[in-house]
Coordinates of C-alpha atoms (C1' of nucleotides) in Angstrom, one line a residue:
Chain L
M262 CA -0.1 0.1 0.1
T263 CA 1.9 3.2 -1.2
R264 CA 1.4 6.3 0.8
T265 CA -0.8 8.1 -1.2
D266 CA -2.8 5.0 -1.1
R267 CA -3.4 5.5 3.3
V268 CA -3.8 9.2 2.8
A269 CA -6.7 8.1 1.0
A270 CA -8.1 5.5 2.8
T271 CA -7.3 8.2 5.7
R272 CA -9.8 10.5 4.2
E273 CA -12.3 7.9 3.4
T274 CA -12.4 7.2 6.8
I275 CA -13.0 10.5 8.2
L276 CA -15.5 11.3 5.6
S277 CA -17.8 8.1 6.0
A278 CA -16.8 8.6 10.1
A279 CA -18.5 12.2 9.9
E280 CA -21.6 11.3 7.7
R281 CA -22.8 8.7 10.1
L282 CA -21.7 11.1 13.1
F283 CA -23.8 14.2 11.3
A284 CA -26.6 11.9 10.1
E285 CA -27.4 11.3 13.7
H286 CA -26.8 13.5 15.7
G287 CA -26.9 16.7 13.7
V288 CA -23.9 18.9 11.7
A289 CA -23.6 21.3 15.0
A290 CA -23.9 18.5 17.6
V291 CA -20.8 16.7 16.4
S292 CA -16.9 18.1 16.9
N293 CA -14.3 17.6 15.2
R294 CA -12.5 15.4 18.2
Q295 CA -15.4 13.2 18.0
I296 CA -14.8 12.7 14.2
S297 CA -11.4 12.0 14.7
Q298 CA -12.1 9.5 17.1
E299 CA -14.2 8.1 15.0
A300 CA -11.9 7.5 12.4
G301 CA -9.4 6.3 14.4
Q302 CA -7.1 9.2 14.4
G303 CA -5.0 9.2 17.4
N304 CA -5.1 13.0 17.3
N305 CA -7.4 15.8 17.0
T306 CA -6.3 17.9 14.1
A307 CA -6.9 14.8 11.3
V308 CA -10.3 17.0 9.9
S309 CA -8.5 20.4 9.7
Y310 CA -5.7 18.7 7.9
H311 CA -7.6 16.7 5.6
F312 CA -10.3 19.6 4.9
G313 CA -9.3 22.6 6.3
S314 CA -12.5 23.2 7.9
K315 CA -16.2 21.7 9.0
D316 CA -17.4 23.8 5.9
A317 CA -15.2 22.2 3.5
L318 CA -15.4 18.9 5.2
V319 CA -19.0 18.9 4.7
R320 CA -18.7 20.1 1.4
A321 CA -16.6 17.0 0.4
I322 CA -19.3 14.6 1.6
V323 CA -22.0 16.0 -0.3
R324 CA -19.8 15.8 -3.3
R325 CA -18.7 12.4 -2.7
H326 CA -22.7 11.4 -3.1
T327 CA -23.6 14.1 -5.7
E328 CA -21.1 13.0 -8.1
Q329 CA -22.6 9.7 -8.6
I330 CA -26.1 10.6 -8.5
E331 CA -25.4 12.6 -10.9
E332 CA -23.9 10.8 -13.3
T333 CA -27.2 8.5 -12.7
R334 CA -29.5 11.2 -13.2
L335 CA -28.1 12.5 -16.6
R336 CA -28.2 9.0 -18.4
M337 CA -32.2 9.0 -16.9
V338 CA -32.8 12.3 -18.0
L339 CA -31.3 11.7 -21.9
R340 CA -33.4 8.4 -21.7
A341 CA -36.6 10.4 -20.6
D342 CA -35.9 13.0 -23.2
G343 CA -39.3 13.5 -25.0
S344 CA -41.7 12.3 -23.1
A345 CA -44.9 14.2 -22.6
E346 CA -45.3 12.2 -18.7
V347 CA -44.6 14.6 -16.2
R348 CA -44.4 11.6 -14.4
D349 CA -41.5 10.4 -15.9
W350 CA -39.4 13.6 -15.0
V351 CA -40.2 13.9 -11.6
A352 CA -38.6 10.1 -11.7
C353 CA -35.6 11.6 -12.9
M354 CA -35.4 13.6 -9.3
V355 CA -36.5 11.2 -7.1
E356 CA -34.7 7.8 -8.5
P357 CA -31.1 8.0 -9.1
F358 CA -31.0 9.4 -5.1
A359 CA -32.4 6.7 -4.5
R360 CA -31.0 4.0 -6.1
H361 CA -27.9 5.3 -4.9
L362 CA -28.2 4.6 -1.2
A363 CA -29.8 0.9 -2.7
D364 CA -26.5 0.7 -4.3
L365 CA -24.2 1.8 -1.0
G366 CA -25.9 -1.4 0.7
A367 CA -27.1 -0.8 4.5
P368 CA -26.7 0.3 6.5
T369 CA -26.6 4.0 4.7
W370 CA -26.6 7.6 6.6
F371 CA -26.3 9.8 3.7
G372 CA -29.8 10.3 3.2
R373 CA -30.6 12.1 6.9
F374 CA -27.0 13.3 6.3
S375 CA -28.7 15.1 3.8
A376 CA -31.6 16.4 5.4
Q377 CA -29.8 17.6 8.6
V378 CA -27.3 19.8 5.9
M379 CA -31.0 20.8 4.0
T380 CA -31.8 22.2 7.3
D381 CA -29.3 23.5 9.0
P382 CA -29.1 27.6 9.1
A383 CA -25.3 27.1 8.9
Y384 CA -25.2 24.7 6.1
R385 CA -28.3 24.6 3.8
E386 CA -26.1 27.3 1.3
I387 CA -24.0 24.4 1.2
M388 CA -26.6 22.0 -0.3
S389 CA -28.2 24.0 -2.8
R390 CA -25.0 24.6 -4.2
E391 CA -23.6 21.3 -4.4
A392 CA -26.8 18.8 -5.3
L393 CA -29.7 21.5 -6.1
N394 CA -28.2 23.6 -9.0
S395 CA -26.5 20.4 -10.8
P396 CA -26.8 20.3 -14.7
S397 CA -29.1 17.1 -14.9
L398 CA -31.5 18.5 -12.1
L399 CA -32.1 22.3 -13.7
R400 CA -32.5 20.0 -17.1
A401 CA -35.3 18.0 -15.3
G402 CA -36.8 21.0 -13.6
E403 CA -36.9 22.5 -17.2
E404 CA -38.9 19.9 -19.1
L405 CA -41.2 19.9 -16.0
R406 CA -41.9 23.6 -16.8
R407 CA -42.7 22.8 -20.3
R408 CA -45.4 19.8 -19.6
L409 CA -46.8 22.2 -17.2
P410 CA -47.4 25.4 -18.8
D411 CA -50.4 26.5 -17.3
L412 CA -48.8 26.8 -13.7
P413 CA -47.9 30.7 -12.6
P414 CA -44.1 31.0 -12.6
D415 CA -44.2 31.6 -8.8
V416 CA -46.7 28.7 -8.4
R417 CA -43.7 26.7 -10.2
L418 CA -41.2 27.7 -7.9
E419 CA -42.8 27.2 -4.8
R420 CA -43.6 23.7 -5.9
Q421 CA -40.1 23.4 -6.8
D422 CA -39.1 24.0 -3.5
M423 CA -41.5 21.8 -2.5
V424 CA -40.1 19.2 -4.3
G425 CA -37.0 19.6 -3.4
R426 CA -37.6 19.4 -0.1
L427 CA -39.8 17.0 0.6
M428 CA -37.9 14.6 -1.3
V429 CA -34.6 14.5 0.7
H430 CA -36.5 14.6 4.0
T431 CA -39.1 11.8 2.8
I432 CA -35.9 9.6 1.6
A433 CA -34.4 10.1 5.3
E434 CA -37.2 9.3 7.1
R435 CA -37.6 6.0 4.6
E436 CA -33.5 5.0 5.2
R437 CA -34.1 5.8 8.7
A438 CA -36.9 3.1 9.2
L439 CA -34.7 0.5 7.0
A440 CA -32.0 1.4 9.4
E441 CA -34.6 0.3 12.4
G442 CA -35.1 -3.3 11.2
A443 CA -37.2 -3.2 8.4
P444 CA -35.5 -5.0 5.4
V445 CA -33.9 -3.2 3.6
S446 CA -33.3 -4.6 -0.3
R447 CA -33.5 -3.1 -4.0
E448 CA -37.2 -3.4 -3.9
S449 CA -37.7 -1.5 -0.8
W450 CA -35.5 1.2 -2.0
D451 CA -37.6 1.0 -5.4
R452 CA -40.8 1.4 -3.7
A453 CA -39.9 4.3 -2.2
A454 CA -38.8 5.7 -5.0
S455 CA -42.5 5.0 -6.9
G456 CA -44.4 6.1 -3.8
L457 CA -42.4 9.3 -3.4
T458 CA -42.5 9.7 -7.5
D459 CA -46.5 9.2 -7.2
A460 CA -46.9 11.9 -4.5
L461 CA -44.5 14.4 -6.0
T462 CA -46.4 14.4 -9.5
G463 CA -49.5 14.7 -7.9
L464 CA -48.1 17.6 -6.2
W465 CA -47.0 19.4 -9.7
L466 CA -50.1 18.3 -11.0
A467 CA -52.9 19.7 -8.3
P468 CA -55.0 22.2 -9.6
V469 CA -54.4 25.8 -8.5
T470 CA -57.1 27.3 -5.9
A471 CA -57.1 31.2 -5.4
P472 CA -57.1 31.9 -1.8
S473 CA -59.9 32.0 -0.1
A474 CA -61.6 34.8 1.8
R475 CA -62.0 34.5 5.2
T476 CA -64.6 34.0 7.8
Chain Q
M620 CA -46.4 44.7 38.5
T621 CA -47.0 41.4 41.3
R622 CA -43.9 39.1 41.5
T623 CA -45.8 36.5 39.9
D624 CA -46.6 39.0 36.9
R625 CA -42.7 39.8 36.5
V626 CA -41.6 36.4 37.1
A627 CA -44.0 35.2 34.0
A628 CA -42.4 37.8 32.0
T629 CA -39.1 36.4 32.4
R630 CA -40.0 32.9 31.5
E631 CA -41.9 34.9 28.5
T632 CA -38.8 36.8 27.5
I633 CA -36.3 33.5 28.0
L634 CA -38.7 31.4 25.6
S635 CA -39.2 34.1 22.9
A636 CA -35.0 34.4 23.1
A637 CA -34.5 30.8 23.0
E638 CA -37.5 30.6 20.0
R639 CA -35.7 33.0 18.4
L640 CA -32.2 31.8 18.5
F641 CA -33.1 28.0 17.9
A642 CA -34.6 28.8 14.7
E643 CA -31.9 31.2 13.4
H644 CA -28.8 28.7 14.6
G645 CA -30.8 25.3 15.2
V646 CA -31.4 23.6 18.7
A647 CA -27.8 21.9 18.9
A648 CA -26.1 25.2 18.3
V649 CA -27.5 27.2 20.5
S650 CA -26.2 27.2 24.8
N651 CA -28.3 28.1 27.8
R652 CA -26.0 30.9 28.4
Q653 CA -26.6 32.4 25.0
I654 CA -30.6 32.2 25.9
S655 CA -29.9 33.8 29.5
Q656 CA -27.7 36.4 27.8
E657 CA -30.1 37.3 24.9
A658 CA -32.9 37.2 27.4
G659 CA -31.5 40.1 29.6
Q660 CA -30.6 38.1 32.0
G661 CA -27.4 38.5 33.9
N662 CA -26.7 35.5 35.2
N663 CA -26.4 31.7 33.0
T664 CA -28.9 29.5 35.3
A665 CA -32.0 31.4 34.4
V666 CA -33.1 28.2 31.5
S667 CA -31.8 25.9 34.0
Y668 CA -33.7 27.6 37.0
H669 CA -37.2 28.6 34.9
F670 CA -36.7 25.3 32.6
G671 CA -34.7 23.0 34.7
S672 CA -33.3 22.1 30.8
K673 CA -33.0 22.9 27.8
D674 CA -35.6 19.4 26.7
A675 CA -38.1 21.2 28.6
L676 CA -37.6 24.4 27.3
V677 CA -38.1 23.2 24.4
R678 CA -40.9 21.7 25.0
A679 CA -42.3 24.5 26.4
I680 CA -42.0 26.6 23.3
V681 CA -43.9 24.0 20.9
R682 CA -46.3 24.4 23.4
R683 CA -47.2 27.5 23.9
H684 CA -47.6 27.3 20.4
T685 CA -50.0 24.3 19.8
E686 CA -51.9 25.3 22.5
Q687 CA -53.6 28.0 20.5
I688 CA -52.5 26.3 17.2
E689 CA -55.1 23.2 18.2
E690 CA -57.6 25.5 18.8
T691 CA -58.0 27.2 15.9
R692 CA -57.9 23.7 14.4
L693 CA -60.2 22.1 16.5
R694 CA -63.0 24.7 15.7
M695 CA -62.1 24.4 11.9
V696 CA -62.3 20.6 12.3
L697 CA -65.8 21.0 13.6
R698 CA -67.2 24.0 10.8
A699 CA -66.0 21.3 8.2
D700 CA -67.5 18.7 9.7
G701 CA -69.5 16.3 7.2
S702 CA -67.3 17.7 4.0
A703 CA -66.6 15.4 1.3
E704 CA -63.8 17.5 -0.6
V705 CA -60.4 16.1 0.5
R706 CA -59.4 19.7 0.3
D707 CA -61.2 20.7 3.0
W708 CA -59.5 18.7 5.4
V709 CA -56.0 19.3 4.5
A710 CA -56.7 22.9 4.9
C711 CA -57.6 22.0 8.3
M712 CA -53.9 20.5 8.9
V713 CA -52.6 23.4 7.0
E714 CA -54.2 27.1 7.5
P715 CA -54.4 27.0 11.6
F716 CA -50.6 27.0 12.1
A717 CA -50.1 29.3 9.1
R718 CA -52.9 31.4 10.3
H719 CA -51.5 31.5 13.5
L720 CA -48.0 32.6 11.9
A721 CA -49.8 35.7 10.7
D722 CA -51.3 36.5 14.1
L723 CA -48.2 36.6 15.6
G724 CA -47.1 39.7 13.2
A725 CA -43.9 39.9 11.9
P726 CA -41.1 38.7 12.5
T727 CA -42.0 35.4 13.6
W728 CA -39.6 32.9 14.4
F729 CA -41.7 29.5 15.1
G730 CA -41.8 28.2 11.9
R731 CA -38.0 27.5 11.3
F732 CA -38.2 26.3 15.3
S733 CA -40.5 23.7 14.0
A734 CA -38.6 22.4 11.4
Q735 CA -35.2 22.5 13.3
V736 CA -36.8 20.3 15.8
M737 CA -38.6 18.6 13.6
T738 CA -35.1 17.2 11.9
D739 CA -32.8 17.2 15.2
P740 CA -32.7 13.7 16.0
A741 CA -32.2 14.5 19.9
Y742 CA -35.5 16.7 19.7
R743 CA -37.4 15.0 17.1
E744 CA -39.6 13.2 19.3
I745 CA -41.2 16.2 21.3
M746 CA -42.5 17.5 17.6
S747 CA -44.1 14.4 17.3
R748 CA -45.7 14.4 20.9
E749 CA -46.5 17.9 21.1
A750 CA -47.3 18.8 17.9
L751 CA -48.1 15.8 15.4
N752 CA -50.5 13.9 18.1
S753 CA -52.9 16.3 18.8
P754 CA -56.6 16.1 18.4
S755 CA -57.5 17.7 16.3
L756 CA -54.6 16.7 13.6
L757 CA -55.7 13.2 14.3
R758 CA -59.2 13.7 13.6
A759 CA -58.3 15.7 10.7
G760 CA -56.3 12.7 9.3
E761 CA -58.9 9.9 10.3
E762 CA -61.6 11.9 8.0
L763 CA -59.3 12.0 5.1
R764 CA -58.7 8.7 5.5
R765 CA -62.5 8.0 5.2
R766 CA -62.7 10.1 1.7
L767 CA -59.9 8.3 0.2
P768 CA -60.8 4.8 1.0
D769 CA -59.0 3.3 -2.2
L770 CA -55.6 4.4 -0.4
P771 CA -53.7 1.1 0.6
P772 CA -52.8 1.5 3.9
D773 CA -48.9 1.6 3.9
V774 CA -49.4 4.3 1.5
R775 CA -51.5 6.3 3.5
L776 CA -48.6 6.0 6.6
E777 CA -46.5 7.2 3.8
R778 CA -48.1 9.8 2.5
Q779 CA -49.7 11.3 6.0
D780 CA -45.8 11.7 7.1
M781 CA -44.9 13.2 3.8
V782 CA -47.9 15.8 4.2
G783 CA -46.5 16.8 8.3
R784 CA -43.3 16.8 7.1
L785 CA -43.7 18.7 3.9
M786 CA -46.3 21.6 5.8
V787 CA -43.7 22.2 8.7
H788 CA -40.1 22.5 6.2
T789 CA -42.4 24.9 4.0
I790 CA -43.9 26.9 6.1
A791 CA -40.6 27.9 7.3
E792 CA -39.2 28.6 4.1
R793 CA -42.0 31.0 3.7
E794 CA -41.2 32.5 6.8
R795 CA -37.5 32.6 5.8
A796 CA -38.4 34.7 2.5
L797 CA -40.8 36.7 4.3
A798 CA -38.1 37.3 7.1
E799 CA -36.0 38.7 3.8
G800 CA -37.9 41.5 3.1
A801 CA -40.8 40.3 1.1
P802 CA -44.2 42.1 2.8
V803 CA -45.3 40.4 5.5
S804 CA -49.1 40.4 5.6
R805 CA -52.4 38.3 6.3
E806 CA -52.6 38.3 2.6
S807 CA -49.0 36.5 2.0
W808 CA -50.0 33.9 4.6
D809 CA -52.9 33.1 3.2
R810 CA -51.6 32.8 -0.7
A811 CA -49.0 30.4 1.2
A812 CA -51.3 28.5 3.1
S813 CA -53.5 28.6 0.3
G814 CA -50.3 27.1 -2.5
L815 CA -49.5 24.4 0.2
T816 CA -52.7 23.2 0.5
D817 CA -53.0 23.2 -3.4
A818 CA -50.1 20.9 -3.3
L819 CA -50.5 18.7 -0.4
T820 CA -53.9 17.5 -1.9
G821 CA -52.9 16.9 -5.0
L822 CA -50.3 14.6 -3.1
W823 CA -53.2 13.0 -1.7
L824 CA -54.9 12.7 -4.4
A825 CA -52.1 11.5 -6.8
P826 CA -52.5 7.5 -8.5
V827 CA -50.4 4.9 -6.8
T828 CA -48.7 3.3 -9.3
A829 CA -47.0 -0.1 -9.1
P830 CA -42.8 -0.2 -8.8
S831 CA -41.8 -0.7 -12.3
A832 CA -39.0 -2.9 -13.5
R833 CA -35.6 -1.8 -13.6
T834 CA -34.3 -1.2 -17.0
Chain H
dA1192 C1' 22.4 2.8 -7.9
dC1193 C1' 23.0 5.8 -3.0
dT1194 C1' 22.3 9.5 -0.7
dT1195 C1' 20.3 13.8 0.9
dT1196 C1' 16.5 17.0 0.9
dT1197 C1' 11.9 17.8 0.9
dA1198 C1' 7.1 17.7 1.9
dA1199 C1' 3.1 15.4 3.6
dG1200 C1' 0.9 12.3 6.9
dT1201 C1' 0.1 11.2 11.5
dC1202 C1' 0.5 12.0 16.7
dA1203 C1' 0.4 13.6 21.4
dG1204 C1' 0.3 17.8 24.2
dT1205 C1' -1.1 23.1 24.9
dC1206 C1' -3.4 26.9 25.0
dG1207 C1' -7.4 30.0 25.5
dC1208 C1' -12.2 30.4 25.3
dA1209 C1' -17.1 28.5 25.7
dT1210 C1' -19.4 25.2 28.1
dG1211 C1' -23.6 22.9 31.7
dA1212 C1' -23.7 22.3 36.4
dC1213 C1' -23.1 23.8 40.9
dT1214 C1' -22.4 27.5 44.8
dT1215 C1' -23.3 31.6 47.0
dA1216 C1' -25.1 36.2 47.5
dT1217 C1' -28.1 40.0 47.1
dC1218 C1' -32.7 41.6 46.4
dT1219 C1' -38.0 41.8 46.3
dT1220 C1' -42.0 41.0 48.0
dA1221 C1' -46.0 39.0 49.8
Chain V
dT1255 C1' -38.8 37.9 58.0
dA1256 C1' -39.0 33.7 54.8
dA1257 C1' -39.6 32.1 50.7
dG1258 C1' -38.8 32.4 46.2
dA1259 C1' -36.5 35.1 41.7
dT1260 C1' -32.1 37.2 40.5
dA1261 C1' -26.9 37.7 40.1
dA1262 C1' -22.4 36.2 40.5
dG1263 C1' -19.1 33.7 40.4
dT1264 C1' -16.6 29.0 40.7
dC1265 C1' -15.5 24.4 38.4
dA1266 C1' -14.3 20.4 35.6
dT1267 C1' -15.2 19.4 31.0
dG1268 C1' -14.3 19.8 26.2
dC1269 C1' -13.7 22.5 22.0
dG1270 C1' -11.1 24.3 17.8
dA1271 C1' -6.9 26.0 16.8
dC1272 C1' -1.8 25.9 17.0
dT1273 C1' 2.7 23.6 18.0
dG1274 C1' 6.6 20.7 17.2
dA1275 C1' 8.3 16.2 16.8
dC1276 C1' 8.2 11.6 14.3
dT1277 C1' 7.6 8.4 10.1
dT1278 C1' 7.9 7.6 5.7
dA1279 C1' 7.3 8.2 0.4
dA1280 C1' 8.8 10.5 -3.1
dA1281 C1' 12.6 14.2 -5.3
dA1282 C1' 16.6 15.3 -6.7
dG1283 C1' 21.3 15.4 -6.4
dT1284 C1' 25.9 13.5 -7.3

DNA sequence: ACTTTTAAGTCAGTCGCATGACTTATCTTA
DNA sequence: TAAGATAAGTCATGCGACTGACTTAAAAGT
């Protein structure tokens, strides 16, 4: 094992340990010290040495996963090209995420980690920059917009936000359930993705009502 | 001002300060000291003196709001009695929350606070026990179930979870937007509630698809 | 080929600081 | 004046940032 390999392995160990701890306890609640210890590093400087800051560490974790998800999603978007079905484009958003978690095998933490990062005021920006601004998601969003020409722009933006939020939090919840004894299989993730896609499609297609007068 | 009043006022000050700090930075990221200082208490024991622990403080904040929301929602549930419209029962879930925030006047923090508490692994239980188990919500959920007899039970539970989650996080996001300069008015909250109700109604009514085979 | 130099990674320990829990003192009002 | 509320200060603990020594792989010089 060369020196470079060892370093890379240490980095990976830290990333995995941090991902798990963040998912379990929240980003703010975990110290760099804890992460270093959990990663089997005797010192307490490992995180700042390898990543510089907690911020950069979070970014690195996000990137490690989103790169693979992005790859899958790009392929899926290309395959869906031309489809007039709203559901197909919603599936482009949901399925690559779920499939990635299925591919990782149990136990996974990235779902819960994502939800934590997305909610934490100090880190939410990271998530939107690194994950939600990906080319494939923007493309799917654009296609979706064309399939829903009657949706007022402000409502569309609202719902886009809802969809992103709901996707992450629902997947996190599903992951939590799977971690607590539910059978973890590719099928269970497929079912979760399918149910989520159904729900989000319904959300997109919901008729727009004028706010009713108060009584 | 009687002694009891002064004490009650101090309690309220602490509750408000804590609510704001928790909403801005997350529960784990805020110390009891910060809260005491922010509440204008010279000592650093104010929180533990008045509430015993951070846990109990969070609980108190939740209760302070949910009591009022519950009252509104109970009235609304009674008024909706007999309605066959799914949207009416969804509105029973959403509107009392939004209306409560509108009633509080700007700036509000409880929306973001709720999202924080709901996501934090150390406090999420509090939220479900204190807020999601309320009689009015259970009642509305039951009515909803009757209006959707064809929905498989597991899908119904899934969606119930999604709806609760999406409601809180969307309202938190709306509150954030309003705090950042958007005009804060009763109308803006009405519109937010209406849009959210539309979306959630669509979610409930979405057709259930069988998971497609993988390619 | 062999040695020297350089730089990267690891480790143990220190620093000032903020934390929650605790104790003591002062003040207020019933 | 007795009890409850607030203030002030102490304490051990854990934090992030920093330091210097040690190990080892790679690069440079001969």
